[in-house]
Coordinates of C-alpha atoms and ligand atoms in Angstrom, one line a residue:
T1 CA 53.9 59.3 -38.6
D2 CA 52.6 60.4 -42.0
L3 CA 49.3 58.9 -43.1
A4 CA 50.9 56.9 -46.0
H5 CA 52.9 54.9 -43.5
I6 CA 50.1 53.9 -41.2
R7 CA 47.9 50.8 -41.5
N8 CA 45.0 50.2 -39.1
F9 CA 43.3 46.8 -39.0
S10 CA 41.3 44.4 -36.9
I11 CA 41.1 40.7 -37.0
V12 CA 37.7 39.1 -37.5
A13 CA 37.3 35.4 -36.6
H14 CA 35.0 32.9 -35.1
I15 CA 36.1 31.7 -31.6
D16 CA 39.0 29.3 -31.7
H17 CA 39.9 29.9 -35.3
G18 CA 43.2 31.4 -34.2
K19 CA 42.7 35.2 -33.8
S20 CA 44.8 35.4 -30.7
T21 CA 47.5 33.1 -32.0
L22 CA 47.8 35.1 -35.2
A23 CA 48.0 38.4 -33.2
D24 CA 50.8 36.9 -31.0
R25 CA 52.7 35.8 -34.1
L26 CA 52.5 39.2 -35.8
I27 CA 53.7 40.8 -32.6
Q28 CA 56.5 38.3 -32.2
S29 CA 57.8 38.3 -35.8
T30 CA 58.2 42.1 -35.8
N31 CA 60.1 42.1 -32.5
T32 CA 57.5 44.3 -30.9
V33 CA 58.0 42.6 -27.6
A34 CA 61.3 41.2 -26.4
E35 CA 61.4 37.4 -26.5
R36 CA 61.6 37.1 -22.7
D37 CA 58.4 39.1 -22.3
M38 CA 56.5 37.1 -24.8
K39 CA 53.7 35.1 -23.3
E40 CA 50.8 33.5 -25.1
Q41 CA 47.6 35.4 -25.8
L42 CA 49.3 38.7 -25.2
L43 CA 46.2 40.6 -26.0
D44 CA 43.7 38.8 -23.9
S45 CA 44.0 40.2 -20.4
M46 CA 41.2 39.4 -18.0
D47 CA 41.2 36.0 -16.3
I48 CA 37.7 35.0 -17.3
E49 CA 38.3 36.1 -20.8
R50 CA 41.3 33.9 -21.0
E51 CA 39.5 30.9 -19.5
R52 CA 36.6 31.2 -21.8
G53 CA 38.6 32.3 -24.8
I54 CA 36.7 35.5 -25.3
T55 CA 37.8 39.1 -25.3
I56 CA 35.5 41.7 -23.9
K57 CA 37.5 44.9 -24.0
A58 CA 39.1 46.1 -27.2
N59 CA 42.8 45.7 -27.1
T60 CA 45.3 47.3 -29.3
V61 CA 48.9 47.0 -30.2
R62 CA 51.2 49.2 -32.3
I63 CA 53.7 47.3 -34.4
D64 CA 56.6 48.8 -36.4
Y65 CA 57.1 46.8 -39.6
V66 CA 59.9 47.2 -42.1
A67 CA 58.3 46.3 -45.4
Q68 CA 60.0 44.7 -48.4
N69 CA 60.3 48.2 -50.0
G70 CA 62.6 49.1 -47.1
E71 CA 60.2 51.6 -45.6
T72 CA 58.9 51.4 -42.0
Y73 CA 55.2 51.2 -41.4
V74 CA 53.2 51.6 -38.2
L75 CA 50.6 48.9 -38.0
N76 CA 47.8 49.3 -35.4
L77 CA 45.9 46.2 -34.6
I78 CA 42.7 46.5 -32.7
D79 CA 41.5 43.2 -31.2
T80 CA 37.8 43.5 -30.9
P81 CA 35.4 41.7 -28.6
G82 CA 34.3 38.5 -30.3
H83 CA 30.8 38.1 -29.0
V84 CA 27.3 39.2 -30.1
D85 CA 26.6 40.8 -26.8
F86 CA 29.1 43.4 -27.7
A87 CA 28.0 44.2 -31.2
Y88 CA 28.0 47.9 -30.7
E89 CA 31.5 47.9 -29.2
V90 CA 32.6 45.9 -32.2
S91 CA 31.0 48.3 -34.6
R92 CA 33.0 51.2 -33.0
S93 CA 36.3 49.4 -33.2
M94 CA 35.6 48.7 -36.8
R95 CA 35.1 52.4 -37.5
A96 CA 38.5 53.0 -36.0
V97 CA 40.3 51.0 -38.6
E98 CA 40.4 50.7 -42.4
G99 CA 40.8 47.0 -42.9
S100 CA 40.3 43.5 -41.5
L101 CA 42.1 40.2 -41.6
L102 CA 39.3 37.6 -41.9
V103 CA 40.7 34.6 -40.2
V104 CA 38.9 31.3 -41.0
D105 CA 40.0 28.0 -39.7
S106 CA 40.7 26.0 -42.9
T107 CA 39.7 22.8 -41.2
Q108 CA 36.3 24.2 -40.3
G109 CA 35.1 26.9 -42.5
V110 CA 32.9 30.0 -42.1
E111 CA 30.8 30.1 -38.9
A112 CA 27.9 32.3 -37.8
Q113 CA 30.0 34.5 -35.6
T114 CA 32.5 35.1 -38.5
L115 CA 29.6 36.3 -40.6
A116 CA 28.3 38.8 -38.0
N117 CA 31.7 40.3 -37.6
V118 CA 32.6 40.3 -41.2
Y119 CA 29.3 42.1 -42.0
Q120 CA 30.3 44.8 -39.5
A121 CA 33.7 45.1 -41.4
I122 CA 31.9 45.4 -44.7
D123 CA 29.5 48.0 -43.2
A124 CA 32.6 50.0 -42.1
N125 CA 33.9 49.8 -45.7
H126 CA 36.9 47.8 -44.8
E127 CA 39.3 46.2 -47.2
I128 CA 39.3 42.6 -46.2
V129 CA 42.1 40.1 -46.5
P130 CA 41.0 36.5 -46.0
V131 CA 43.5 34.4 -44.0
L132 CA 43.1 30.7 -44.1
N133 CA 44.6 29.5 -40.8
K134 CA 45.8 26.1 -39.5
I135 CA 47.0 24.9 -42.9
D136 CA 49.5 22.8 -41.0
L137 CA 46.7 20.4 -40.1
P138 CA 46.1 17.4 -42.3
A139 CA 42.3 18.2 -42.2
S140 CA 43.0 21.6 -43.8
E141 CA 40.9 22.2 -46.9
P142 CA 41.9 25.6 -48.2
E143 CA 40.2 25.3 -51.6
R144 CA 36.9 24.3 -50.1
V145 CA 37.0 27.1 -47.6
K146 CA 38.0 29.7 -50.2
E147 CA 34.9 28.7 -52.2
Q148 CA 32.8 28.9 -49.1
I149 CA 34.0 32.4 -48.3
E150 CA 33.1 33.5 -51.8
D151 CA 29.7 31.8 -51.7
V152 CA 28.6 32.7 -48.2
I153 CA 30.2 36.1 -47.7
G154 CA 30.5 37.2 -51.2
I155 CA 34.1 38.5 -51.2
D156 CA 36.9 37.5 -53.4
A157 CA 39.1 34.8 -51.7
S158 CA 41.4 33.9 -54.6
D159 CA 44.2 35.9 -52.9
A160 CA 43.6 34.4 -49.5
M161 CA 46.7 34.1 -47.3
L162 CA 47.6 30.5 -46.4
V163 CA 48.8 30.6 -42.8
S164 CA 49.6 28.5 -39.8
A165 CA 49.6 31.0 -36.9
K166 CA 50.9 28.2 -34.8
S167 CA 54.0 27.2 -36.8
G168 CA 54.6 30.6 -38.4
I169 CA 53.9 29.7 -42.0
G170 CA 52.6 32.6 -44.1
I171 CA 53.3 35.3 -41.5
P172 CA 55.8 37.4 -43.5
E173 CA 53.4 37.3 -46.4
T174 CA 50.5 38.4 -44.2
L175 CA 52.5 41.4 -42.9
E176 CA 53.3 42.4 -46.5
A177 CA 49.6 42.0 -47.5
I178 CA 48.6 44.4 -44.7
V179 CA 50.8 47.0 -46.1
Q180 CA 50.1 46.4 -49.8
R181 CA 46.4 45.6 -49.7
L182 CA 44.9 47.7 -46.9
P183 CA 44.4 51.4 -47.5
A184 CA 46.2 54.1 -45.5
P185 CA 43.9 56.1 -43.2
K186 CA 42.7 59.6 -44.2
G187 CA 42.5 62.7 -42.0
D188 CA 43.3 66.3 -41.8
R189 CA 46.0 67.5 -39.4
A190 CA 44.9 71.1 -39.6
A191 CA 41.2 70.5 -38.9
P192 CA 39.7 70.8 -35.4
L193 CA 40.3 67.7 -33.3
K194 CA 38.0 64.7 -33.7
A195 CA 39.0 61.6 -31.8
M196 CA 36.7 58.6 -31.5
L197 CA 36.5 57.0 -28.1
V198 CA 37.0 53.3 -29.0
D199 CA 37.0 51.8 -25.5
S200 CA 37.8 52.6 -21.9
W201 CA 38.6 50.8 -18.7
Y202 CA 39.6 51.4 -15.2
D203 CA 43.1 51.0 -14.0
S204 CA 43.8 51.1 -10.2
Y205 CA 47.0 53.2 -10.7
L206 CA 46.1 55.5 -13.6
G207 CA 42.3 55.8 -13.3
V208 CA 40.3 55.6 -16.4
I209 CA 42.3 54.8 -19.6
V210 CA 40.7 55.9 -22.8
L211 CA 41.5 54.3 -26.2
V212 CA 41.2 56.7 -29.0
R213 CA 41.5 56.9 -32.8
I214 CA 42.3 60.3 -34.1
M215 CA 40.2 61.2 -37.2
D216 CA 41.3 64.8 -37.6
G217 CA 43.5 67.2 -35.8
V218 CA 46.3 66.6 -33.2
L219 CA 46.0 65.6 -29.6
K220 CA 48.8 66.5 -27.2
K221 CA 49.6 66.1 -23.5
N222 CA 48.1 68.8 -21.3
D223 CA 45.4 69.6 -23.9
R224 CA 42.0 70.5 -22.5
V225 CA 39.5 68.3 -24.2
K226 CA 35.7 68.0 -24.3
F227 CA 33.7 64.8 -24.5
M228 CA 30.9 65.8 -26.9
S229 CA 28.1 63.5 -25.7
N230 CA 28.0 65.0 -22.2
G231 CA 30.1 68.1 -22.5
T232 CA 32.5 67.2 -19.7
I233 CA 36.0 68.9 -19.9
H234 CA 39.2 67.1 -18.9
Q235 CA 42.9 67.8 -19.1
V236 CA 45.0 65.2 -20.8
D237 CA 47.7 64.1 -18.3
R238 CA 49.1 61.1 -20.2
I239 CA 49.2 60.2 -23.9
G240 CA 50.7 57.2 -25.5
V241 CA 50.5 54.0 -27.5
F242 CA 50.3 50.3 -26.7
R243 CA 53.3 48.2 -27.8
P244 CA 51.4 46.4 -26.1
A245 CA 52.8 47.8 -22.9
M246 CA 52.1 51.5 -22.5
Q247 CA 54.6 53.9 -24.0
P248 CA 54.3 57.7 -23.8
V249 CA 54.3 59.7 -27.0
D250 CA 54.3 63.5 -27.6
E251 CA 51.2 63.6 -29.7
L252 CA 48.7 61.5 -31.6
G253 CA 47.9 62.7 -35.1
P254 CA 45.3 61.7 -37.8
G255 CA 45.1 58.0 -38.4
E256 CA 46.8 57.2 -35.1
I257 CA 45.5 55.0 -32.4
G258 CA 46.6 55.4 -28.8
F259 CA 45.4 56.1 -25.2
I260 CA 45.0 59.1 -23.0
T261 CA 44.4 59.5 -19.3
A262 CA 42.8 62.7 -17.9
S263 CA 42.0 62.1 -14.2
I264 CA 38.7 60.6 -15.1
K265 CA 37.2 58.8 -12.1
Q266 CA 34.5 56.6 -13.7
V267 CA 34.3 54.6 -16.8
R268 CA 30.7 55.6 -16.9
D269 CA 31.8 59.1 -17.9
T270 CA 33.5 57.8 -21.0
R271 CA 31.2 56.3 -23.6
V272 CA 32.2 54.1 -26.4
G273 CA 31.6 55.9 -29.7
D274 CA 31.8 59.4 -28.2
T275 CA 33.8 62.2 -30.0
I276 CA 36.6 63.9 -28.1
T277 CA 37.5 67.4 -29.3
H278 CA 39.4 70.4 -27.9
E279 CA 37.7 72.7 -25.3
K280 CA 38.6 75.7 -27.4
K281 CA 38.3 75.8 -31.2
G282 CA 36.8 72.3 -31.1
A283 CA 34.8 70.5 -33.8
D284 CA 31.2 71.6 -34.2
T285 CA 29.7 68.2 -35.0
P286 CA 30.6 64.9 -33.5
L287 CA 31.4 61.8 -35.5
P288 CA 28.4 59.9 -36.7
G289 CA 27.0 56.7 -35.1
F290 CA 27.3 57.4 -31.3
K291 CA 24.7 55.6 -29.2
P292 CA 24.6 55.1 -25.5
S293 CA 24.7 51.4 -24.7
Q294 CA 21.4 49.9 -23.6
P295 CA 21.1 46.8 -21.4
V296 CA 18.7 44.3 -23.0
V297 CA 18.6 41.5 -20.5
F298 CA 17.7 41.9 -16.8
C299 CA 17.8 39.7 -13.8
G300 CA 17.8 39.9 -10.1
L301 CA 21.0 39.2 -8.1
F302 CA 20.5 38.3 -4.5
P303 CA 23.0 37.1 -1.9
V304 CA 22.3 33.5 -0.7
D305 CA 23.3 34.7 2.7
S306 CA 21.3 37.9 3.3
A307 CA 24.1 39.2 5.7
E308 CA 26.2 39.6 2.6
F309 CA 23.9 42.3 1.0
E310 CA 26.4 45.1 1.8
D311 CA 29.3 43.1 0.3
L312 CA 27.2 42.6 -2.8
R313 CA 26.4 46.3 -3.1
D314 CA 30.1 47.0 -2.8
A315 CA 31.0 44.4 -5.5
I316 CA 28.4 45.6 -7.9
E317 CA 29.4 49.3 -7.5
K318 CA 33.0 48.4 -8.1
L319 CA 32.2 46.4 -11.2
A320 CA 29.9 49.1 -12.6
L321 CA 32.7 51.6 -12.3
N322 CA 34.5 49.7 -15.0
D323 CA 31.6 48.8 -17.1
A324 CA 29.3 51.5 -18.5
S325 CA 26.9 49.0 -20.1
F326 CA 26.0 47.2 -16.8
S327 CA 23.2 48.8 -14.9
F328 CA 21.8 48.1 -11.5
E329 CA 19.2 49.3 -9.0
M330 CA 18.2 48.0 -5.6
E331 CA 15.4 45.5 -5.6
T332 CA 13.4 43.9 -2.8
S333 CA 11.7 40.6 -3.3
A334 CA 9.2 39.3 -0.8
A335 CA 10.9 35.9 -1.3
L336 CA 14.5 36.8 -1.6
G337 CA 14.9 39.9 0.5
F338 CA 17.3 42.7 -0.6
G339 CA 19.2 42.4 -3.8
F340 CA 19.7 44.2 -7.1
R341 CA 17.9 44.3 -10.4
C342 CA 20.7 44.3 -13.0
G343 CA 20.8 45.0 -16.7
F344 CA 23.2 43.4 -19.2
L345 CA 24.0 43.6 -22.9
G346 CA 23.3 39.9 -23.2
L347 CA 23.6 36.5 -21.5
L348 CA 27.3 36.2 -21.8
H349 CA 27.7 39.6 -20.2
L350 CA 25.4 38.5 -17.4
E351 CA 27.4 35.4 -16.8
V352 CA 30.7 37.2 -16.8
I353 CA 29.5 39.7 -14.1
R354 CA 27.9 37.0 -12.0
D355 CA 31.1 34.8 -12.2
R356 CA 33.2 37.8 -11.2
I357 CA 31.0 38.6 -8.2
E358 CA 31.1 34.9 -7.0
R359 CA 34.8 34.4 -7.6
E360 CA 36.5 37.8 -7.0
Y361 CA 34.2 38.9 -4.2
N362 CA 33.4 35.4 -2.9
I363 CA 29.6 36.0 -2.6
D364 CA 27.2 33.2 -3.4
L365 CA 24.3 34.5 -5.5
I366 CA 20.8 33.6 -6.4
T367 CA 20.2 34.7 -9.9
T368 CA 16.5 35.1 -10.9
A369 CA 15.2 34.3 -14.3
P370 CA 16.6 36.6 -17.0
S371 CA 14.0 38.8 -18.5
V372 CA 13.9 41.0 -21.5
I373 CA 12.3 44.5 -21.6
Y374 CA 8.6 44.3 -22.5
H375 CA 6.7 47.4 -23.7
I376 CA 3.4 47.7 -22.0
Y377 CA 0.8 49.9 -23.6
M378 CA -1.6 51.0 -20.9
R379 CA -5.3 51.8 -21.6
D380 CA -4.6 55.4 -20.7
G381 CA -2.0 55.7 -23.4
E382 CA 1.1 55.4 -21.1
L383 CA 4.0 53.2 -22.2
I384 CA 5.7 51.3 -19.5
E385 CA 9.0 49.5 -20.0
L386 CA 8.8 46.3 -17.9
H387 CA 12.2 45.0 -16.7
N388 CA 10.9 42.6 -14.1
P389 CA 7.9 40.4 -14.5
A390 CA 7.1 40.9 -10.8
D391 CA 6.3 44.5 -11.5
M392 CA 3.6 43.7 -14.1
P393 CA 0.7 46.1 -13.7
D394 CA -2.9 45.1 -13.2
L395 CA -4.1 43.5 -16.4
S396 CA -7.4 45.4 -16.5
K397 CA -5.4 48.6 -17.1
V398 CA -3.2 47.1 -19.8
D399 CA -4.2 47.5 -23.5
H400 CA -1.5 45.4 -25.1
L401 CA 2.1 44.1 -24.8
E402 CA 5.0 44.1 -27.1
E403 CA 8.2 42.0 -26.9
P404 CA 11.6 42.4 -28.5
R405 CA 12.4 40.2 -31.5
I406 CA 15.7 39.1 -33.0
K407 CA 17.0 37.9 -36.3
A408 CA 19.0 34.8 -35.6
T409 CA 21.5 33.3 -38.0
I410 CA 22.3 29.6 -37.5
L411 CA 24.9 27.6 -39.4
V412 CA 24.6 23.9 -39.1
P413 CA 25.6 20.6 -40.8
D414 CA 22.5 19.5 -42.7
E415 CA 22.2 16.2 -40.7
Y416 CA 21.1 18.3 -37.7
L417 CA 19.0 20.7 -39.6
G418 CA 15.7 19.0 -38.7
D419 CA 16.5 19.3 -34.9
V420 CA 17.4 23.0 -35.3
L421 CA 14.2 23.8 -37.2
K422 CA 12.2 22.0 -34.5
L423 CA 13.9 23.9 -31.7
C424 CA 13.3 27.3 -33.4
Q425 CA 9.7 26.3 -34.1
D426 CA 9.2 25.4 -30.4
R427 CA 10.5 28.8 -29.4
R428 CA 7.9 30.6 -31.5
G429 CA 10.3 31.2 -34.4
I430 CA 9.3 32.3 -37.9
Q431 CA 11.6 31.0 -40.6
M432 CA 12.9 33.7 -42.8
D433 CA 15.5 32.0 -45.0
L434 CA 17.2 28.7 -45.6
T435 CA 20.2 28.3 -47.8
Y436 CA 23.0 25.8 -48.3
A437 CA 26.8 26.2 -48.6
G438 CA 28.1 22.7 -49.3
T439 CA 26.7 20.3 -46.7
R440 CA 26.0 23.1 -44.3
A441 CA 22.7 24.9 -44.0
M442 CA 22.3 28.5 -43.0
V443 CA 18.9 29.3 -41.5
V444 CA 17.6 32.6 -40.5
Y445 CA 14.8 32.9 -38.0
D446 CA 12.8 35.7 -36.5
L447 CA 12.5 34.8 -32.8
P448 CA 11.3 36.4 -29.7
L449 CA 14.4 37.4 -27.6
N450 CA 12.6 36.1 -24.6
E451 CA 12.7 32.6 -25.9
V452 CA 16.4 32.9 -26.6
V453 CA 17.9 34.5 -23.5
F454 CA 17.5 31.6 -21.3
D455 CA 18.8 28.3 -22.6
F456 CA 18.4 28.5 -26.3
Y457 CA 22.2 28.4 -27.0
D458 CA 22.7 25.4 -24.7
R459 CA 19.9 23.6 -26.3
L460 CA 21.2 24.4 -29.8
K461 CA 24.6 23.1 -28.9
S462 CA 23.2 20.0 -27.4
V463 CA 20.8 19.0 -30.3
T464 CA 23.7 19.6 -32.8
K465 CA 26.4 18.0 -30.7
G466 CA 28.2 21.3 -30.7
Y467 CA 28.3 21.8 -34.5
A468 CA 25.9 24.7 -34.8
S469 CA 27.0 28.3 -34.6
F470 CA 24.6 31.0 -33.7
D471 CA 24.5 34.8 -33.9
Y472 CA 21.7 37.3 -33.5
Q473 CA 20.7 40.9 -33.8
L474 CA 17.8 42.8 -32.2
T475 CA 15.3 43.8 -34.8
G476 CA 12.5 45.6 -32.9
Y477 CA 9.3 45.1 -30.9
R478 CA 6.1 43.3 -31.9
Q479 CA 2.8 42.7 -30.2
D480 CA 1.9 39.3 -29.0
N481 CA -0.4 37.5 -26.5
L482 CA 1.8 37.6 -23.5
V483 CA 0.9 37.0 -19.9
K484 CA 2.6 36.9 -16.5
M485 CA 2.7 33.5 -14.9
S486 CA 3.2 33.4 -11.2
I487 CA 4.4 30.4 -9.2
L488 CA 3.0 29.6 -5.7
V489 CA 4.8 27.3 -3.3
N490 CA 2.8 26.3 -0.3
D491 CA 0.2 28.9 -1.4
E492 CA 2.8 31.7 -1.2
P493 CA 3.7 33.5 -4.5
V494 CA 7.4 33.3 -5.1
D495 CA 8.0 36.6 -7.1
A496 CA 11.5 35.6 -8.2
L497 CA 9.9 32.7 -10.2
S498 CA 7.5 34.9 -12.1
T499 CA 7.9 34.9 -15.8
M500 CA 6.3 36.3 -18.9
V501 CA 5.0 33.6 -21.2
H502 CA 3.0 33.3 -24.4
R503 CA -0.7 32.6 -23.6
D504 CA -0.9 29.6 -25.9
R505 CA 2.1 28.0 -24.1
A506 CA 1.3 29.0 -20.6
E507 CA -0.3 25.6 -19.5
M508 CA 2.6 23.6 -20.9
R509 CA 5.2 25.9 -19.4
G510 CA 3.4 26.0 -16.1
R511 CA 3.1 22.2 -15.9
A512 CA 6.8 21.8 -16.7
M513 CA 7.8 24.3 -14.1
C514 CA 5.7 22.7 -11.4
E515 CA 7.1 19.3 -12.2
K516 CA 10.7 20.6 -12.1
L517 CA 10.1 22.4 -8.8
K518 CA 8.6 19.2 -7.3
D519 CA 11.9 17.5 -8.0
L520 CA 14.1 20.4 -7.0
I521 CA 12.5 21.2 -3.6
P522 CA 13.3 18.7 -0.9
R523 CA 10.5 17.1 1.0
H524 CA 9.4 18.7 4.2
M525 CA 7.4 17.4 7.2
F526 CA 4.2 18.6 5.5
K527 CA 2.8 18.4 2.1
I528 CA 3.5 21.3 -0.3
P529 CA 1.3 22.4 -3.2
I530 CA 3.2 23.9 -6.1
Q531 CA 1.1 25.9 -8.5
A532 CA 1.3 28.0 -11.6
A533 CA -1.2 30.8 -12.0
I534 CA -2.2 33.5 -14.4
G535 CA -4.0 36.3 -12.8
G536 CA -5.9 34.5 -10.0
K537 CA -6.4 31.4 -12.0
V538 CA -4.4 28.2 -11.3
I539 CA -3.3 26.6 -14.6
A540 CA -1.0 23.8 -13.3
R541 CA -0.5 22.1 -10.0
E542 CA 1.7 19.5 -8.4
T543 CA 1.9 18.3 -4.8
L544 CA 5.1 17.4 -3.1
A545 CA 4.3 14.7 -0.6
A546 CA 5.3 15.1 3.1
L547 CA 8.2 13.1 4.5
R548 CA 7.1 10.0 6.2
K549 CA 8.7 8.9 9.5
D550 CA 10.3 5.8 8.1
V551 CA 11.7 7.7 5.1
T552 CA 13.3 10.2 7.5
A553 CA 14.9 7.4 9.4
K554 CA 16.3 5.9 6.2
C555 CA 17.6 9.2 4.9
Y556 CA 19.1 10.7 7.9
G557 CA 20.1 7.6 10.0
G558 CA 23.5 6.7 11.4
D559 CA 26.5 7.5 9.3
A560 CA 24.6 9.9 7.0
T561 CA 23.9 12.2 10.0
R562 CA 27.5 12.5 10.9
K563 CA 28.5 13.1 7.3
R564 CA 25.8 15.7 7.0
K565 CA 26.9 17.5 10.1
L566 CA 30.4 17.7 8.8
L567 CA 29.2 19.1 5.5
D568 CA 26.9 21.6 7.2
K569 CA 29.9 22.8 9.2
Q570 CA 32.0 23.3 6.1
K571 CA 29.2 25.2 4.5
A572 CA 28.4 27.4 7.6
G573 CA 27.2 30.7 6.4
K574 CA 27.0 29.4 2.8
K575 CA 23.7 27.7 2.9
K576 CA 22.4 27.3 -0.6
M577 CA 18.7 27.3 0.4
R578 CA 16.3 30.1 1.0
Q579 CA 13.2 30.0 3.1
F580 CA 9.9 30.9 1.5
G581 CA 7.2 31.0 4.2
K582 CA 7.9 27.6 5.7
V583 CA 9.5 26.1 2.7
D584 CA 13.3 25.8 1.8
I585 CA 14.0 26.3 -1.9
P586 CA 17.5 25.5 -3.1
Q587 CA 19.4 28.1 -5.0
E588 CA 19.6 26.1 -8.2
A589 CA 15.8 25.9 -8.4
F590 CA 15.5 29.4 -9.7
I591 CA 17.4 28.7 -12.8
S592 CA 16.6 25.0 -13.3
A593 CA 12.9 25.4 -13.0
L594 CA 12.9 27.6 -16.1
K595 CA 14.9 25.3 -18.3
M596 CA 12.9 23.5 -20.9
D597 CA 14.0 20.2 -22.3
Ligands
GDP601 P1 40.8 32.6 -31.0 O1 39.7 32.1 -30.1 O2 40.4 32.9 -32.4 O3 41.6 33.7 -30.3 O4 41.8 31.3 -31.2 P2 43.2 31.0 -30.5 O5 44.3 31.8 -31.1 O6 43.1 31.0 -29.0 O7 43.4 29.5 -31.0 C1 42.5 28.5 -30.7 C2 43.2 27.1 -30.7 O8 43.7 26.8 -32.0 C3 44.5 27.1 -29.8 O9 44.5 25.9 -29.2 C4 45.6 27.4 -30.8 O10 46.8 26.8 -30.3 C5 45.1 26.6 -32.0 N1 45.7 27.2 -33.2 C6 45.7 28.5 -33.6 N2 46.3 28.7 -34.8 C7 46.7 27.4 -35.2 C8 47.4 26.9 -36.4 O11 47.7 27.6 -37.3 N3 47.5 25.5 -36.4 C9 47.1 24.7 -35.4 N4 47.4 23.4 -35.5 N5 46.5 25.2 -34.3 C10 46.3 26.5 -34.2
MG602 MG1 41.3 34.7 -28.5

């Protein structure tokens, strides 16, 4: 296809504003898919993604559209992941296209996640077409939302499309706007090949499938290509486009988006943002902006039943094959035995992987407290990256510590603003900005990532009854007075409960954890001290009283015993407690103990 007849675009939206429904409607109204094959949310593939309404892998579809001028255009839609954890992946998808549809629910308005993605689109120099969706609903307020888009985002919304993706209103006009308002791609057919690797994933039949955008040159079947970041050479064995089913093509030229396979065994060998060129007469310099993805949140994953360690290894290795941004190494914990220290792009990524292990591989897991990467500057000048608080070196050798900080953007109706400010303040936040758009406030905070990874988002949702939206970006490292707090149960340190805390808050945090644990750990036949300590010094202490004889009788007597036995039988091999010394600690304690209310 010649460049003038190609339009490449993405759809930017906050979750639930209608991105998938709009994509479905665009596909359907151009007869890209036969009616009988049309199913909802065509572009969202994985189970968990569907359930949670998120997209993790970039998806793409090529649509043929006959415009009002009678000419046929190729429209390539890349559906980008919609979550902050995948900001780098989003940024690469954005570089692969020239324009964006900015979908805003006209009954809601602009949300924090819309902002983050739209800024990515602006960074990538996109032409942006605002689409006000859900205009079929009585609560729709297109004029108010137009103003909001102009005030908050600063782009012209006077020509916004008025759409109901659900009922099909405004769809023909939107297709026409894509052709008329978005620019055609640029590129040079005669130049050496430069194809950007937009995404990749593992397919059990075809091996690794690589999604590419051709910038310059032409890519054909059987070409020998080089991945410039690591120099590996592969021979292209399939080349095609997504409609959205795979369809082979002879070649992909400048401006086109499609896939290749090349007998690549591991997704790890294909890095998002890499440049693919020809082995011979290839490009000299790669496309700008490549960066290997870096996990930012770490936690330990241990099998509840230690006999399942090998199964867990197997599950983790398989998942890692398909996910270059997930890292793991074996870890031994005095308390939890053998497991893995895993690194993730963010909390959502962590949850997705953990869910998949539990559901697809049927392994019950103990997840230890998520931790960020601390920079430890040793007295001898060495810099250590600390991924696990349990590995904290001897304090006498440490000069100072730095922790990662974020810039958080929160949008909230002003009636909840006070609660949000308090929450951010409690998490050591520094307010950077506070502005209003109508009755909604936008606050920007500088926060330690450590205070956010755990339960910040849950707390934010709960104090604002679900009305706040949140987005963040890593900004860098800063020194602070941080210490490692250990927890001792029955005088034994439980390494999986170690956390890094700010010195000024250590007592408070320690007391809260001891109280929580006292409630979470069942009583035993003996009394159990629960302590929080920094270095050798105990800073908080609770005592879990011993079971008394009569209490035992009451709890376990008669009917209850039979019931219990039945339950125990059902749960054979799936015991959710782990023994620490002589004490049983239930699985949920590891997470719950760290939550702050
Ligand atoms: P996404 O998270 O942005 O992909 O949003 P979805 O496309 O999954 O839509 C979220 C919800 O809004 C679904 O229940 C849709 O049926 C509904 N929805 C999407 N577009 C419209 C619309 O134009 N009108 C109405 N009434 N509902 C819509
Ligand atoms: Mg969706």
